[in-house]
Amino acid sequence: VAFTHVSNALGTVNDAKYWTERSHAAGATVLVDGAQSVPHLQVDVKDLDVDFYMFSGHKTYGPTGIGVLYGKEALLDAMPPYRGGGEMIGSVSFENGTTYNELPYKFEAGTPHISGGITLGSAIDWMNAVGVAAITAHEHELTQHAHAQLGDIEGLRFYGTAPCKAGVVSFLVDGIHPYDLGTLLDQLGIAVRTGHHCTEPLMDKLGIPGTVRASFGAYNTLDEIDRLAEGVARASSMLR
């Protein structure tokens, strides 16, 4: 069973521990996509009891081209490597065949992304120094403020209104395509993402072409949320 901890399209926080328990009860192995949760929430993989948990570097204030995969030792040990190369073997011979290196080297064939690993490590150190709980609280304040400010705009509808959310506000304005709204916001110096956010089945279920998504991080401010709301109001009036 594979599921996301936090929806990148809606910001909804799924109860990963509950679904892991249900999945294990049915005999399933569990993989959780934490790309949208690790930057915003305190994650304890042992408490969740997930079998595998992964997240990306670029959403965790780090570089692109690198990520992290956590796995339970017994499961990783039983898995064969997915690629071959230097450092991932213990020995190779025609007589005795191949033995693999110990974990985690068994899965690290060839030259790793050294600079990316160093940079991602520094980014994680920075998050821990600031405090993930402090980041979560700050982003919650930003999200609440965004809902309050954007909610006053005529015709604006939010998508993803679960009580437990993390760092994302998705919306549409009646009669305006999200691409058009995003283009005008870009011209105002406001960066949002528009489209289906790699979740086309979800958008089909909602009956919409996509949304405008504002994502918040530790570096964002309440003043920037006000600028976002002002920009959406201005762009909406121009496009109606």
PDB file of C-alpha atoms in Angstrom:
ATOM      1  CA  VAL A   1       0.000   0.000   0.000  1.00  0.00           C
ATOM      2  CA  ALA A   2       1.379   3.411  -0.998  1.00  0.00           C
ATOM      3  CA  PHE A   3      -0.127   6.760  -0.011  1.00  0.00           C
ATOM      4  CA  THR A   4       0.846  10.363   0.587  1.00  0.00           C
ATOM      5  CA  HIS A   5       1.257  11.723   4.093  1.00  0.00           C
ATOM      6  CA  VAL A   6       0.278  15.238   2.973  1.00  0.00           C
ATOM      7  CA  SER A   7      -1.483  16.043  -0.298  1.00  0.00           C
ATOM      8  CA  ASN A   8       0.607  18.330  -2.475  1.00  0.00           C
ATOM      9  CA  ALA A   9      -2.574  19.426  -4.265  1.00  0.00           C
ATOM     10  CA  LEU A  10      -4.826  20.175  -1.287  1.00  0.00           C
ATOM     11  CA  GLY A  11      -2.559  20.299   1.767  1.00  0.00           C
ATOM     12  CA  THR A  12      -4.673  17.677   3.547  1.00  0.00           C
ATOM     13  CA  VAL A  13      -2.765  15.751   6.228  1.00  0.00           C
ATOM     14  CA  ASN A  14      -3.635  12.068   6.101  1.00  0.00           C
ATOM     15  CA  ASP A  15      -3.568   9.991   9.270  1.00  0.00           C
ATOM     16  CA  ALA A  16      -0.506   7.966   8.294  1.00  0.00           C
ATOM     17  CA  LYS A  17      -0.408   5.991  11.528  1.00  0.00           C
ATOM     18  CA  TYR A  18      -4.042   4.910  11.219  1.00  0.00           C
ATOM     19  CA  TRP A  19      -3.715   3.823   7.589  1.00  0.00           C
ATOM     20  CA  THR A  20      -0.452   2.042   8.300  1.00  0.00           C
ATOM     21  CA  GLU A  21      -2.105   0.054  11.087  1.00  0.00           C
ATOM     22  CA  ARG A  22      -5.041  -0.838   8.822  1.00  0.00           C
ATOM     23  CA  SER A  23      -2.703  -1.872   6.013  1.00  0.00           C
ATOM     24  CA  HIS A  24      -0.521  -3.998   8.264  1.00  0.00           C
ATOM     25  CA  ALA A  25      -3.639  -5.698   9.640  1.00  0.00           C
ATOM     26  CA  ALA A  26      -4.444  -6.752   6.073  1.00  0.00           C
ATOM     27  CA  GLY A  27      -0.919  -8.085   5.590  1.00  0.00           C
ATOM     28  CA  ALA A  28       0.315  -5.271   3.349  1.00  0.00           C
ATOM     29  CA  THR A  29       3.702  -3.580   3.249  1.00  0.00           C
ATOM     30  CA  VAL A  30       3.402   0.211   3.538  1.00  0.00           C
ATOM     31  CA  LEU A  31       5.255   2.931   1.638  1.00  0.00           C
ATOM     32  CA  VAL A  32       4.501   6.564   2.503  1.00  0.00           C
ATOM     33  CA  ASP A  33       5.325   9.531   0.274  1.00  0.00           C
ATOM     34  CA  GLY A  34       6.554  12.206   2.661  1.00  0.00           C
ATOM     35  CA  ALA A  35       7.718  14.791   0.121  1.00  0.00           C
ATOM     36  CA  GLN A  36       5.032  17.238   1.257  1.00  0.00           C
ATOM     37  CA  SER A  37       5.098  16.345   4.958  1.00  0.00           C
ATOM     38  CA  VAL A  38       8.756  16.432   6.018  1.00  0.00           C
ATOM     39  CA  PRO A  39       9.151  20.172   5.198  1.00  0.00           C
ATOM     40  CA  HIS A  40       6.056  21.046   7.221  1.00  0.00           C
ATOM     41  CA  LEU A  41       5.581  18.507  10.028  1.00  0.00           C
ATOM     42  CA  GLN A  42       7.541  16.617  12.666  1.00  0.00           C
ATOM     43  CA  VAL A  43       7.760  13.043  11.350  1.00  0.00           C
ATOM     44  CA  ASP A  44       8.629  10.014  13.490  1.00  0.00           C
ATOM     45  CA  VAL A  45       8.868   6.964  11.236  1.00  0.00           C
ATOM     46  CA  LYS A  46       9.191   4.610  14.195  1.00  0.00           C
ATOM     47  CA  ASP A  47       6.006   5.915  15.777  1.00  0.00           C
ATOM     48  CA  LEU A  48       4.181   5.653  12.445  1.00  0.00           C
ATOM     49  CA  ASP A  49       5.606   2.126  12.041  1.00  0.00           C
ATOM     50  CA  VAL A  50       5.813   2.566   8.258  1.00  0.00           C
ATOM     51  CA  ASP A  51       7.870   0.093   6.272  1.00  0.00           C
ATOM     52  CA  PHE A  52       9.204   2.696   3.853  1.00  0.00           C
ATOM     53  CA  TYR A  53       9.124   6.495   3.963  1.00  0.00           C
ATOM     54  CA  MET A  54      10.601   8.857   1.399  1.00  0.00           C
ATOM     55  CA  PHE A  55      10.998  12.565   0.770  1.00  0.00           C
ATOM     56  CA  SER A  56      12.709  14.873  -1.709  1.00  0.00           C
ATOM     57  CA  GLY A  57      15.553  17.312  -1.208  1.00  0.00           C
ATOM     58  CA  HIS A  58      14.168  20.295  -3.076  1.00  0.00           C
ATOM     59  CA  LYS A  59      11.010  20.528  -0.953  1.00  0.00           C
ATOM     60  CA  THR A  60      13.122  20.395   2.200  1.00  0.00           C
ATOM     61  CA  TYR A  61      15.074  23.603   1.492  1.00  0.00           C
ATOM     62  CA  GLY A  62      17.753  21.495  -0.212  1.00  0.00           C
ATOM     63  CA  PRO A  63      18.929  20.780  -3.767  1.00  0.00           C
ATOM     64  CA  THR A  64      17.233  19.014  -6.645  1.00  0.00           C
ATOM     65  CA  GLY A  65      18.268  15.583  -7.832  1.00  0.00           C
ATOM     66  CA  ILE A  66      18.422  13.914  -4.428  1.00  0.00           C
ATOM     67  CA  GLY A  67      16.039  12.454  -1.879  1.00  0.00           C
ATOM     68  CA  VAL A  68      15.843  10.171   1.130  1.00  0.00           C
ATOM     69  CA  LEU A  69      14.393   6.670   1.411  1.00  0.00           C
ATOM     70  CA  TYR A  70      13.908   5.188   4.874  1.00  0.00           C
ATOM     71  CA  GLY A  71      13.214   1.486   5.110  1.00  0.00           C
ATOM     72  CA  LYS A  72      13.035  -1.096   7.850  1.00  0.00           C
ATOM     73  CA  GLU A  73      16.315  -2.980   7.997  1.00  0.00           C
ATOM     74  CA  ALA A  74      14.840  -6.458   7.548  1.00  0.00           C
ATOM     75  CA  LEU A  75      12.980  -5.406   4.407  1.00  0.00           C
ATOM     76  CA  LEU A  76      15.960  -3.601   2.905  1.00  0.00           C
ATOM     77  CA  ASP A  77      18.207  -6.542   3.674  1.00  0.00           C
ATOM     78  CA  ALA A  78      15.854  -8.900   1.828  1.00  0.00           C
ATOM     79  CA  MET A  79      15.663  -6.698  -1.271  1.00  0.00           C
ATOM     80  CA  PRO A  80      18.082  -7.053  -4.199  1.00  0.00           C
ATOM     81  CA  PRO A  81      19.869  -3.926  -5.462  1.00  0.00           C
ATOM     82  CA  TYR A  82      18.108  -2.158  -8.301  1.00  0.00           C
ATOM     83  CA  ARG A  83      21.336  -1.228 -10.102  1.00  0.00           C
ATOM     84  CA  GLY A  84      24.923  -2.405 -10.233  1.00  0.00           C
ATOM     85  CA  GLY A  85      28.196  -0.544  -9.783  1.00  0.00           C
ATOM     86  CA  GLY A  86      31.148   0.092  -7.539  1.00  0.00           C
ATOM     87  CA  GLU A  87      30.826  -0.087  -3.736  1.00  0.00           C
ATOM     88  CA  MET A  88      27.562  -2.054  -3.768  1.00  0.00           C
ATOM     89  CA  ILE A  89      29.239  -5.471  -3.867  1.00  0.00           C
ATOM     90  CA  GLY A  90      31.126  -7.364  -1.204  1.00  0.00           C
ATOM     91  CA  SER A  91      32.873  -9.687  -3.635  1.00  0.00           C
ATOM     92  CA  VAL A  92      32.540 -11.039  -7.173  1.00  0.00           C
ATOM     93  CA  SER A  93      34.021 -14.239  -8.594  1.00  0.00           C
ATOM     94  CA  PHE A  94      33.164 -16.867 -11.189  1.00  0.00           C
ATOM     95  CA  GLU A  95      33.506 -19.558  -8.559  1.00  0.00           C
ATOM     96  CA  ASN A  96      31.422 -18.073  -5.748  1.00  0.00           C
ATOM     97  CA  GLY A  97      29.202 -15.584  -7.555  1.00  0.00           C
ATOM     98  CA  THR A  98      28.321 -12.187  -6.108  1.00  0.00           C
ATOM     99  CA  THR A  99      27.818 -11.115  -2.528  1.00  0.00           C
ATOM    100  CA  TYR A 100      26.432  -7.664  -1.815  1.00  0.00           C
ATOM    101  CA  ASN A 101      27.811  -5.054   0.543  1.00  0.00           C
ATOM    102  CA  GLU A 102      26.106  -4.311   3.856  1.00  0.00           C
ATOM    103  CA  LEU A 103      23.360  -1.721   4.174  1.00  0.00           C
ATOM    104  CA  PRO A 104      23.081   0.987   2.995  1.00  0.00           C
ATOM    105  CA  TYR A 105      25.973   0.524   0.562  1.00  0.00           C
ATOM    106  CA  LYS A 106      24.175  -2.325  -1.202  1.00  0.00           C
ATOM    107  CA  PHE A 107      21.921   0.288  -2.796  1.00  0.00           C
ATOM    108  CA  GLU A 108      24.583   2.938  -3.494  1.00  0.00           C
ATOM    109  CA  ALA A 109      26.116   1.877  -6.791  1.00  0.00           C
ATOM    110  CA  GLY A 110      28.745   4.122  -8.323  1.00  0.00           C
ATOM    111  CA  THR A 111      29.591   7.682  -7.350  1.00  0.00           C
ATOM    112  CA  PRO A 112      26.816   9.202  -5.226  1.00  0.00           C
ATOM    113  CA  HIS A 113      25.470  12.742  -5.509  1.00  0.00           C
ATOM    114  CA  ILE A 114      28.109  14.015  -3.080  1.00  0.00           C
ATOM    115  CA  SER A 115      27.407  17.749  -3.252  1.00  0.00           C
ATOM    116  CA  GLY A 116      23.667  17.095  -3.068  1.00  0.00           C
ATOM    117  CA  GLY A 117      24.077  14.921   0.015  1.00  0.00           C
ATOM    118  CA  ILE A 118      26.153  17.561   1.789  1.00  0.00           C
ATOM    119  CA  THR A 119      23.696  20.311   0.888  1.00  0.00           C
ATOM    120  CA  LEU A 120      20.637  18.305   1.889  1.00  0.00           C
ATOM    121  CA  GLY A 121      22.310  17.458   5.196  1.00  0.00           C
ATOM    122  CA  SER A 122      22.898  21.171   5.806  1.00  0.00           C
ATOM    123  CA  ALA A 123      19.275  21.954   4.964  1.00  0.00           C
ATOM    124  CA  ILE A 124      18.046  19.359   7.448  1.00  0.00           C
ATOM    125  CA  ASP A 125      20.438  20.726  10.081  1.00  0.00           C
ATOM    126  CA  TRP A 126      18.976  24.194   9.456  1.00  0.00           C
ATOM    127  CA  MET A 127      15.413  22.916   9.863  1.00  0.00           C
ATOM    128  CA  ASN A 128      16.333  21.227  13.127  1.00  0.00           C
ATOM    129  CA  ALA A 129      18.073  24.393  14.364  1.00  0.00           C
ATOM    130  CA  VAL A 130      15.018  26.534  13.604  1.00  0.00           C
ATOM    131  CA  GLY A 131      12.763  23.826  15.009  1.00  0.00           C
ATOM    132  CA  VAL A 132      10.223  21.879  12.977  1.00  0.00           C
ATOM    133  CA  ALA A 133       7.527  22.676  15.550  1.00  0.00           C
ATOM    134  CA  ALA A 134       8.227  26.392  15.094  1.00  0.00           C
ATOM    135  CA  ILE A 135       8.042  26.028  11.308  1.00  0.00           C
ATOM    136  CA  THR A 136       4.738  24.148  11.608  1.00  0.00           C
ATOM    137  CA  ALA A 137       3.252  26.836  13.860  1.00  0.00           C
ATOM    138  CA  HIS A 138       4.429  29.649  11.569  1.00  0.00           C
ATOM    139  CA  GLU A 139       3.009  27.988   8.466  1.00  0.00           C
ATOM    140  CA  HIS A 140      -0.284  27.326  10.249  1.00  0.00           C
ATOM    141  CA  GLU A 141      -0.548  31.051  10.975  1.00  0.00           C
ATOM    142  CA  LEU A 142       0.186  31.843   7.321  1.00  0.00           C
ATOM    143  CA  THR A 143      -2.418  29.344   6.119  1.00  0.00           C
ATOM    144  CA  GLN A 144      -5.104  30.702   8.441  1.00  0.00           C
ATOM    145  CA  HIS A 145      -4.307  34.256   7.345  1.00  0.00           C
ATOM    146  CA  ALA A 146      -4.455  33.245   3.680  1.00  0.00           C
ATOM    147  CA  HIS A 147      -7.883  31.659   4.121  1.00  0.00           C
ATOM    148  CA  ALA A 148      -9.135  34.793   5.858  1.00  0.00           C
ATOM    149  CA  GLN A 149      -7.754  37.219   3.254  1.00  0.00           C
ATOM    150  CA  LEU A 150      -8.547  35.205   0.131  1.00  0.00           C
ATOM    151  CA  GLY A 151     -11.974  34.259   1.451  1.00  0.00           C
ATOM    152  CA  ASP A 152     -13.157  37.853   1.017  1.00  0.00           C
ATOM    153  CA  ILE A 153     -12.615  37.739  -2.768  1.00  0.00           C
ATOM    154  CA  GLU A 154     -15.844  37.400  -4.753  1.00  0.00           C
ATOM    155  CA  GLY A 155     -16.232  34.051  -6.481  1.00  0.00           C
ATOM    156  CA  LEU A 156     -13.180  32.443  -4.883  1.00  0.00           C
ATOM    157  CA  ARG A 157     -13.576  28.815  -3.830  1.00  0.00           C
ATOM    158  CA  PHE A 158     -11.112  26.818  -1.752  1.00  0.00           C
ATOM    159  CA  TYR A 159     -10.254  23.191  -2.467  1.00  0.00           C
ATOM    160  CA  GLY A 160      -8.949  21.149   0.428  1.00  0.00           C
ATOM    161  CA  THR A 161     -10.784  22.335   3.525  1.00  0.00           C
ATOM    162  CA  ALA A 162      -9.889  19.511   5.905  1.00  0.00           C
ATOM    163  CA  PRO A 163      -9.282  20.716   9.472  1.00  0.00           C
ATOM    164  CA  CYS A 164      -5.739  19.338   9.427  1.00  0.00           C
ATOM    165  CA  LYS A 165      -3.705  20.988   6.650  1.00  0.00           C
ATOM    166  CA  ALA A 166      -0.055  21.764   6.015  1.00  0.00           C
ATOM    167  CA  GLY A 167       1.463  24.586   3.997  1.00  0.00           C
ATOM    168  CA  VAL A 168      -0.834  24.605   0.942  1.00  0.00           C
ATOM    169  CA  VAL A 169      -3.860  26.665  -0.086  1.00  0.00           C
ATOM    170  CA  SER A 170      -5.567  25.684  -3.365  1.00  0.00           C
ATOM    171  CA  PHE A 171      -8.346  27.728  -4.918  1.00  0.00           C
ATOM    172  CA  LEU A 172     -10.207  28.812  -8.042  1.00  0.00           C
ATOM    173  CA  VAL A 173     -12.056  31.983  -8.945  1.00  0.00           C
ATOM    174  CA  ASP A 174     -15.381  31.436 -10.721  1.00  0.00           C
ATOM    175  CA  GLY A 175     -15.165  31.960 -14.469  1.00  0.00           C
ATOM    176  CA  ILE A 176     -11.368  32.293 -14.558  1.00  0.00           C
ATOM    177  CA  HIS A 177      -9.046  29.547 -15.751  1.00  0.00           C
ATOM    178  CA  PRO A 178      -6.238  28.860 -13.247  1.00  0.00           C
ATOM    179  CA  TYR A 179      -3.590  29.324 -15.962  1.00  0.00           C
ATOM    180  CA  ASP A 180      -4.848  32.842 -16.709  1.00  0.00           C
ATOM    181  CA  LEU A 181      -4.891  33.782 -13.043  1.00  0.00           C
ATOM    182  CA  GLY A 182      -1.422  32.338 -12.531  1.00  0.00           C
ATOM    183  CA  THR A 183      -0.036  34.258 -15.508  1.00  0.00           C
ATOM    184  CA  LEU A 184      -1.230  37.601 -14.149  1.00  0.00           C
ATOM    185  CA  LEU A 185       0.033  36.792 -10.652  1.00  0.00           C
ATOM    186  CA  ASP A 186       3.430  36.001 -12.162  1.00  0.00           C
ATOM    187  CA  GLN A 187       3.478  39.433 -13.798  1.00  0.00           C
ATOM    188  CA  LEU A 188       2.811  40.911 -10.364  1.00  0.00           C
ATOM    189  CA  GLY A 189       5.819  39.056  -8.945  1.00  0.00           C
ATOM    190  CA  ILE A 190       3.749  36.456  -7.094  1.00  0.00           C
ATOM    191  CA  ALA A 191       4.810  32.833  -7.580  1.00  0.00           C
ATOM    192  CA  VAL A 192       2.072  30.206  -7.473  1.00  0.00           C
ATOM    193  CA  ARG A 193       1.615  26.903  -9.247  1.00  0.00           C
ATOM    194  CA  THR A 194      -1.343  26.293 -11.524  1.00  0.00           C
ATOM    195  CA  GLY A 195      -2.705  23.117 -13.077  1.00  0.00           C
ATOM    196  CA  HIS A 196      -3.492  19.623 -11.871  1.00  0.00           C
ATOM    197  CA  HIS A 197      -0.354  19.280  -9.696  1.00  0.00           C
ATOM    198  CA  CYS A 198       0.279  15.733 -10.965  1.00  0.00           C
ATOM    199  CA  THR A 199      -3.111  14.690  -9.556  1.00  0.00           C
ATOM    200  CA  GLU A 200      -5.304  14.456 -12.657  1.00  0.00           C
ATOM    201  CA  PRO A 201      -7.650  11.776 -11.214  1.00  0.00           C
ATOM    202  CA  LEU A 202      -8.338  14.061  -8.239  1.00  0.00           C
ATOM    203  CA  MET A 203      -9.112  17.020 -10.494  1.00  0.00           C
ATOM    204  CA  ASP A 204     -11.398  14.807 -12.600  1.00  0.00           C
ATOM    205  CA  LYS A 205     -13.197  13.763  -9.415  1.00  0.00           C
ATOM    206  CA  LEU A 206     -13.635  17.416  -8.425  1.00  0.00           C
ATOM    207  CA  GLY A 207     -14.777  18.298 -11.948  1.00  0.00           C
ATOM    208  CA  ILE A 208     -12.238  21.083 -12.431  1.00  0.00           C
ATOM    209  CA  PRO A 209      -9.298  21.653 -14.831  1.00  0.00           C
ATOM    210  CA  GLY A 210      -6.909  22.354 -11.990  1.00  0.00           C
ATOM    211  CA  THR A 211      -6.340  24.888  -9.238  1.00  0.00           C
ATOM    212  CA  VAL A 212      -4.153  27.787  -8.267  1.00  0.00           C
ATOM    213  CA  ARG A 213      -1.910  26.587  -5.454  1.00  0.00           C
ATOM    214  CA  ALA A 214      -0.069  28.827  -3.027  1.00  0.00           C
ATOM    215  CA  SER A 215       2.579  26.992  -0.999  1.00  0.00           C
ATOM    216  CA  PHE A 216       4.052  28.455   2.173  1.00  0.00           C
ATOM    217  CA  GLY A 217       7.406  27.875   3.818  1.00  0.00           C
ATOM    218  CA  ALA A 218       9.420  28.972   6.810  1.00  0.00           C
ATOM    219  CA  TYR A 219      10.648  32.081   4.980  1.00  0.00           C
ATOM    220  CA  ASN A 220       7.221  33.476   4.035  1.00  0.00           C
ATOM    221  CA  THR A 221       5.607  36.373   5.907  1.00  0.00           C
ATOM    222  CA  LEU A 222       2.122  37.672   6.653  1.00  0.00           C
ATOM    223  CA  ASP A 223       2.850  40.688   4.440  1.00  0.00           C
ATOM    224  CA  GLU A 224       3.462  38.327   1.530  1.00  0.00           C
ATOM    225  CA  ILE A 225       0.100  36.682   2.167  1.00  0.00           C
ATOM    226  CA  ASP A 226      -1.503  40.124   1.982  1.00  0.00           C
ATOM    227  CA  ARG A 227       0.282  40.727  -1.340  1.00  0.00           C
ATOM    228  CA  LEU A 228      -1.039  37.404  -2.605  1.00  0.00           C
ATOM    229  CA  ALA A 229      -4.623  38.312  -1.702  1.00  0.00           C
ATOM    230  CA  GLU A 230      -4.272  41.769  -3.241  1.00  0.00           C
ATOM    231  CA  GLY A 231      -2.810  40.231  -6.383  1.00  0.00           C
ATOM    232  CA  VAL A 232      -5.593  37.660  -6.720  1.00  0.00           C
ATOM    233  CA  ALA A 233      -8.235  40.366  -6.254  1.00  0.00           C
ATOM    234  CA  ARG A 234      -6.559  42.608  -8.826  1.00  0.00           C
ATOM    235  CA  ALA A 235      -6.046  39.818 -11.362  1.00  0.00           C
ATOM    236  CA  SER A 236      -9.610  38.583 -10.895  1.00  0.00           C
ATOM    237  CA  SER A 237     -11.064  42.019 -11.593  1.00  0.00           C
ATOM    238  CA  MET A 238      -8.994  42.255 -14.790  1.00  0.00           C
ATOM    239  CA  LEU A 239     -10.098  38.841 -16.081  1.00  0.00           C
ATOM    240  CA  ARG A 240     -13.820  39.141 -15.429  1.00  0.00           C
TER     241      ARG A 240
END
